[in-house]
Amino acid sequence: MLPEYRKVSSRHPKITMSYAEKEPNGQPTKSIVIYDGQCNFCQSQIRLLRRLDIGKSHLDYLSLHDPLVSQDFPDLTYEALMKEMHIVDPEHRVFAGSEAVKFLCRKLPLLWLIAPLVHLSGTKHIWKSLYDFVARNRYRLAGKNCDSGSCKID
């Protein structure tokens, strides 16, 4: 079964992504993880992903509160981004929520061991429900933090 994804609008075929590494043709080389930078739980998960991304070769990270998000990804609404993590891959495909987690399990070698578990036939509803529950309660789980106007991970 193919993963569910959608492409970023063809109105924006050359996404700027000035913060991302690019190939000579201007296309990004890494997938962009768009997360809630004001969420302590989300920040801890991004720190974990950074450790799991051996060689720092697969992922770049961007807080949904960064102005670059609306500039580079105008089709992704603030409401949708607040609801769940999004990943935009170099081909401009967008994976959100539990599908983004599945994407990460396929992309990061250190997560390959659990990839079969999250891709088990008939478990999609379970993973989606679990992800949605955590996403809805993320501030209750670990709080919210934003000292200045922009929240970033050190």
PDB file of C-alpha atoms in Angstrom:
ATOM      1  CA  MET A   1       0.000   0.000   0.000  1.00  0.00           C
ATOM      2  CA  LEU A   2       1.395   3.390  -0.977  1.00  0.00           C
ATOM      3  CA  PRO A   3       1.663   6.048   1.714  1.00  0.00           C
ATOM      4  CA  GLU A   4      -0.866   8.838   1.686  1.00  0.00           C
ATOM      5  CA  TYR A   5       0.596  12.155   0.670  1.00  0.00           C
ATOM      6  CA  ARG A   6      -0.187  15.207  -1.350  1.00  0.00           C
ATOM      7  CA  LYS A   7       2.025  17.503  -3.357  1.00  0.00           C
ATOM      8  CA  VAL A   8       2.582  21.136  -2.536  1.00  0.00           C
ATOM      9  CA  SER A   9       0.715  23.192  -5.117  1.00  0.00           C
ATOM     10  CA  SER A  10       2.189  23.374  -8.601  1.00  0.00           C
ATOM     11  CA  ARG A  11       1.816  27.161  -8.311  1.00  0.00           C
ATOM     12  CA  HIS A  12       5.012  26.977  -6.284  1.00  0.00           C
ATOM     13  CA  PRO A  13       7.204  24.455  -8.158  1.00  0.00           C
ATOM     14  CA  LYS A  14      10.439  25.999  -6.874  1.00  0.00           C
ATOM     15  CA  ILE A  15      10.032  26.262  -3.132  1.00  0.00           C
ATOM     16  CA  THR A  16      12.677  28.641  -1.831  1.00  0.00           C
ATOM     17  CA  MET A  17      13.621  26.823   1.374  1.00  0.00           C
ATOM     18  CA  SER A  18      16.543  29.193   1.891  1.00  0.00           C
ATOM     19  CA  TYR A  19      17.447  27.368   5.121  1.00  0.00           C
ATOM     20  CA  ALA A  20      17.759  23.948   3.422  1.00  0.00           C
ATOM     21  CA  GLU A  21      20.699  22.314   1.697  1.00  0.00           C
ATOM     22  CA  LYS A  22      20.190  22.198  -2.043  1.00  0.00           C
ATOM     23  CA  GLU A  23      21.493  20.425  -5.089  1.00  0.00           C
ATOM     24  CA  PRO A  24      23.053  22.475  -7.915  1.00  0.00           C
ATOM     25  CA  ASN A  25      19.628  22.647  -9.628  1.00  0.00           C
ATOM     26  CA  GLY A  26      18.195  24.417  -6.566  1.00  0.00           C
ATOM     27  CA  GLN A  27      16.144  21.461  -5.319  1.00  0.00           C
ATOM     28  CA  PRO A  28      16.393  20.651  -1.596  1.00  0.00           C
ATOM     29  CA  THR A  29      18.349  17.520  -0.685  1.00  0.00           C
ATOM     30  CA  LYS A  30      16.607  16.870   2.629  1.00  0.00           C
ATOM     31  CA  SER A  31      13.068  16.470   3.821  1.00  0.00           C
ATOM     32  CA  ILE A  32      11.773  19.340   5.969  1.00  0.00           C
ATOM     33  CA  VAL A  33      10.100  18.502   9.284  1.00  0.00           C
ATOM     34  CA  ILE A  34       7.649  21.258  10.228  1.00  0.00           C
ATOM     35  CA  TYR A  35       6.834  21.043  13.932  1.00  0.00           C
ATOM     36  CA  ASP A  36       5.381  23.150  16.745  1.00  0.00           C
ATOM     37  CA  GLY A  37       8.427  25.005  18.053  1.00  0.00           C
ATOM     38  CA  GLN A  38       6.491  26.266  21.072  1.00  0.00           C
ATOM     39  CA  CYS A  39       5.721  22.751  22.265  1.00  0.00           C
ATOM     40  CA  ASN A  40       8.172  21.225  24.757  1.00  0.00           C
ATOM     41  CA  PHE A  41       7.139  17.686  23.804  1.00  0.00           C
ATOM     42  CA  CYS A  42       7.645  18.461  20.097  1.00  0.00           C
ATOM     43  CA  GLN A  43      11.038  20.031  20.773  1.00  0.00           C
ATOM     44  CA  SER A  44      12.155  16.901  22.642  1.00  0.00           C
ATOM     45  CA  GLN A  45      11.055  14.738  19.701  1.00  0.00           C
ATOM     46  CA  ILE A  46      13.004  16.940  17.272  1.00  0.00           C
ATOM     47  CA  ARG A  47      16.114  16.596  19.454  1.00  0.00           C
ATOM     48  CA  LEU A  48      15.628  12.822  19.288  1.00  0.00           C
ATOM     49  CA  LEU A  49      15.222  12.917  15.497  1.00  0.00           C
ATOM     50  CA  ARG A  50      18.443  14.935  15.205  1.00  0.00           C
ATOM     51  CA  ARG A  51      20.277  12.184  17.079  1.00  0.00           C
ATOM     52  CA  LEU A  52      18.676   9.472  14.938  1.00  0.00           C
ATOM     53  CA  ASP A  53      19.550  11.246  11.673  1.00  0.00           C
ATOM     54  CA  ILE A  54      23.034   9.787  11.311  1.00  0.00           C
ATOM     55  CA  GLY A  55      25.283  12.148   9.394  1.00  0.00           C
ATOM     56  CA  LYS A  56      22.527  14.781   9.493  1.00  0.00           C
ATOM     57  CA  SER A  57      21.821  13.826   5.889  1.00  0.00           C
ATOM     58  CA  HIS A  58      18.068  13.192   5.795  1.00  0.00           C
ATOM     59  CA  LEU A  59      16.186  15.949   7.623  1.00  0.00           C
ATOM     60  CA  ASP A  60      16.028  19.693   8.193  1.00  0.00           C
ATOM     61  CA  TYR A  61      13.730  21.216  10.814  1.00  0.00           C
ATOM     62  CA  LEU A  62      11.523  24.279  10.822  1.00  0.00           C
ATOM     63  CA  SER A  63       9.158  25.555  13.510  1.00  0.00           C
ATOM     64  CA  LEU A  64       5.679  26.200  12.165  1.00  0.00           C
ATOM     65  CA  HIS A  65       5.910  29.604  13.867  1.00  0.00           C
ATOM     66  CA  ASP A  66       8.836  30.658  11.649  1.00  0.00           C
ATOM     67  CA  PRO A  67       7.785  33.187   8.959  1.00  0.00           C
ATOM     68  CA  LEU A  68       9.593  31.062   6.360  1.00  0.00           C
ATOM     69  CA  VAL A  69       6.838  28.435   6.651  1.00  0.00           C
ATOM     70  CA  SER A  70       4.109  30.659   5.219  1.00  0.00           C
ATOM     71  CA  GLN A  71       6.555  31.980   2.613  1.00  0.00           C
ATOM     72  CA  ASP A  72       7.871  28.595   1.458  1.00  0.00           C
ATOM     73  CA  PHE A  73       4.753  26.489   2.055  1.00  0.00           C
ATOM     74  CA  PRO A  74       1.738  28.730   1.382  1.00  0.00           C
ATOM     75  CA  ASP A  75      -0.539  25.721   0.840  1.00  0.00           C
ATOM     76  CA  LEU A  76       0.006  24.475   4.404  1.00  0.00           C
ATOM     77  CA  THR A  77      -2.369  26.338   6.688  1.00  0.00           C
ATOM     78  CA  TYR A  78      -1.491  27.363  10.223  1.00  0.00           C
ATOM     79  CA  GLU A  79      -4.458  25.355  11.504  1.00  0.00           C
ATOM     80  CA  ALA A  80      -3.295  22.178   9.740  1.00  0.00           C
ATOM     81  CA  LEU A  81       0.264  22.656  10.993  1.00  0.00           C
ATOM     82  CA  MET A  82      -0.949  23.187  14.578  1.00  0.00           C
ATOM     83  CA  LYS A  83      -2.951  19.973  14.338  1.00  0.00           C
ATOM     84  CA  GLU A  84      -0.055  17.691  13.346  1.00  0.00           C
ATOM     85  CA  MET A  85       3.579  17.547  12.308  1.00  0.00           C
ATOM     86  CA  HIS A  86       4.199  17.831   8.554  1.00  0.00           C
ATOM     87  CA  ILE A  87       7.114  16.646   6.446  1.00  0.00           C
ATOM     88  CA  VAL A  88       7.815  17.966   2.960  1.00  0.00           C
ATOM     89  CA  ASP A  89      10.205  15.745   1.029  1.00  0.00           C
ATOM     90  CA  PRO A  90      12.541  16.921  -1.770  1.00  0.00           C
ATOM     91  CA  GLU A  91       9.879  15.959  -4.341  1.00  0.00           C
ATOM     92  CA  HIS A  92       7.465  18.368  -2.552  1.00  0.00           C
ATOM     93  CA  ARG A  93       5.247  15.560  -1.251  1.00  0.00           C
ATOM     94  CA  VAL A  94       3.637  16.333   2.098  1.00  0.00           C
ATOM     95  CA  PHE A  95       3.218  13.722   4.847  1.00  0.00           C
ATOM     96  CA  ALA A  96       1.263  14.670   7.971  1.00  0.00           C
ATOM     97  CA  GLY A  97       0.588  13.164  11.393  1.00  0.00           C
ATOM     98  CA  SER A  98       0.931   9.405  11.666  1.00  0.00           C
ATOM     99  CA  GLU A  99       1.884   9.232   7.969  1.00  0.00           C
ATOM    100  CA  ALA A 100       4.813  11.540   8.773  1.00  0.00           C
ATOM    101  CA  VAL A 101       5.882   9.124  11.531  1.00  0.00           C
ATOM    102  CA  LYS A 102       5.735   6.245   9.046  1.00  0.00           C
ATOM    103  CA  PHE A 103       7.795   8.314   6.614  1.00  0.00           C
ATOM    104  CA  LEU A 104      10.437   8.868   9.310  1.00  0.00           C
ATOM    105  CA  CYS A 105      10.543   5.132  10.054  1.00  0.00           C
ATOM    106  CA  ARG A 106      11.338   4.474   6.401  1.00  0.00           C
ATOM    107  CA  LYS A 107      13.792   7.362   6.060  1.00  0.00           C
ATOM    108  CA  LEU A 108      15.993   7.002   9.157  1.00  0.00           C
ATOM    109  CA  PRO A 109      18.048   3.780   9.324  1.00  0.00           C
ATOM    110  CA  LEU A 110      17.937   3.670  13.127  1.00  0.00           C
ATOM    111  CA  LEU A 111      14.133   3.460  12.926  1.00  0.00           C
ATOM    112  CA  TRP A 112      14.040   0.664  10.359  1.00  0.00           C
ATOM    113  CA  LEU A 113      13.602  -1.914  13.125  1.00  0.00           C
ATOM    114  CA  ILE A 114      10.218  -0.474  14.088  1.00  0.00           C
ATOM    115  CA  ALA A 115       9.118   0.313  10.521  1.00  0.00           C
ATOM    116  CA  PRO A 116       7.398  -3.080  10.041  1.00  0.00           C
ATOM    117  CA  LEU A 117       5.391  -2.483  13.222  1.00  0.00           C
ATOM    118  CA  VAL A 118       3.965   0.879  12.123  1.00  0.00           C
ATOM    119  CA  HIS A 119       3.259  -0.488   8.641  1.00  0.00           C
ATOM    120  CA  LEU A 120       1.423  -3.626   9.782  1.00  0.00           C
ATOM    121  CA  SER A 121      -1.706  -4.249   7.776  1.00  0.00           C
ATOM    122  CA  GLY A 122      -4.843  -3.198   9.617  1.00  0.00           C
ATOM    123  CA  THR A 123      -3.061  -0.966  12.166  1.00  0.00           C
ATOM    124  CA  LYS A 124      -3.362   2.380  10.364  1.00  0.00           C
ATOM    125  CA  HIS A 125      -6.379   3.440  12.457  1.00  0.00           C
ATOM    126  CA  ILE A 126      -4.561   2.585  15.707  1.00  0.00           C
ATOM    127  CA  TRP A 127      -1.472   4.642  14.807  1.00  0.00           C
ATOM    128  CA  LYS A 128      -3.590   7.558  13.608  1.00  0.00           C
ATOM    129  CA  SER A 129      -5.683   7.543  16.800  1.00  0.00           C
ATOM    130  CA  LEU A 130      -2.560   7.366  18.978  1.00  0.00           C
ATOM    131  CA  TYR A 131      -0.843  10.176  17.068  1.00  0.00           C
ATOM    132  CA  ASP A 132      -3.977  12.351  17.162  1.00  0.00           C
ATOM    133  CA  PHE A 133      -4.355  11.833  20.928  1.00  0.00           C
ATOM    134  CA  VAL A 134      -0.730  12.849  21.611  1.00  0.00           C
ATOM    135  CA  ALA A 135      -0.942  15.815  19.227  1.00  0.00           C
ATOM    136  CA  ARG A 136      -4.141  17.112  20.857  1.00  0.00           C
ATOM    137  CA  ASN A 137      -2.626  16.787  24.338  1.00  0.00           C
ATOM    138  CA  ARG A 138       0.976  17.801  23.629  1.00  0.00           C
ATOM    139  CA  TYR A 139       0.833  20.959  25.781  1.00  0.00           C
ATOM    140  CA  ARG A 140      -0.663  19.004  28.675  1.00  0.00           C
ATOM    141  CA  LEU A 141       2.078  16.370  28.361  1.00  0.00           C
ATOM    142  CA  ALA A 142       5.056  18.723  28.477  1.00  0.00           C
ATOM    143  CA  GLY A 143       3.908  22.340  28.425  1.00  0.00           C
ATOM    144  CA  LYS A 144       4.528  25.248  26.114  1.00  0.00           C
ATOM    145  CA  ASN A 145       7.599  27.442  25.910  1.00  0.00           C
ATOM    146  CA  CYS A 146       8.361  30.522  23.896  1.00  0.00           C
ATOM    147  CA  ASP A 147      10.666  33.057  25.529  1.00  0.00           C
ATOM    148  CA  SER A 148      10.941  35.396  22.558  1.00  0.00           C
ATOM    149  CA  GLY A 149       8.836  35.895  19.467  1.00  0.00           C
ATOM    150  CA  SER A 150      10.415  32.871  17.808  1.00  0.00           C
ATOM    151  CA  CYS A 151      10.850  29.418  19.310  1.00  0.00           C
ATOM    152  CA  LYS A 152      13.820  27.427  18.117  1.00  0.00           C
ATOM    153  CA  ILE A 153      15.775  24.420  19.286  1.00  0.00           C
ATOM    154  CA  ASP A 154      19.396  25.032  20.263  1.00  0.00           C
TER     155      ASP A 154
END
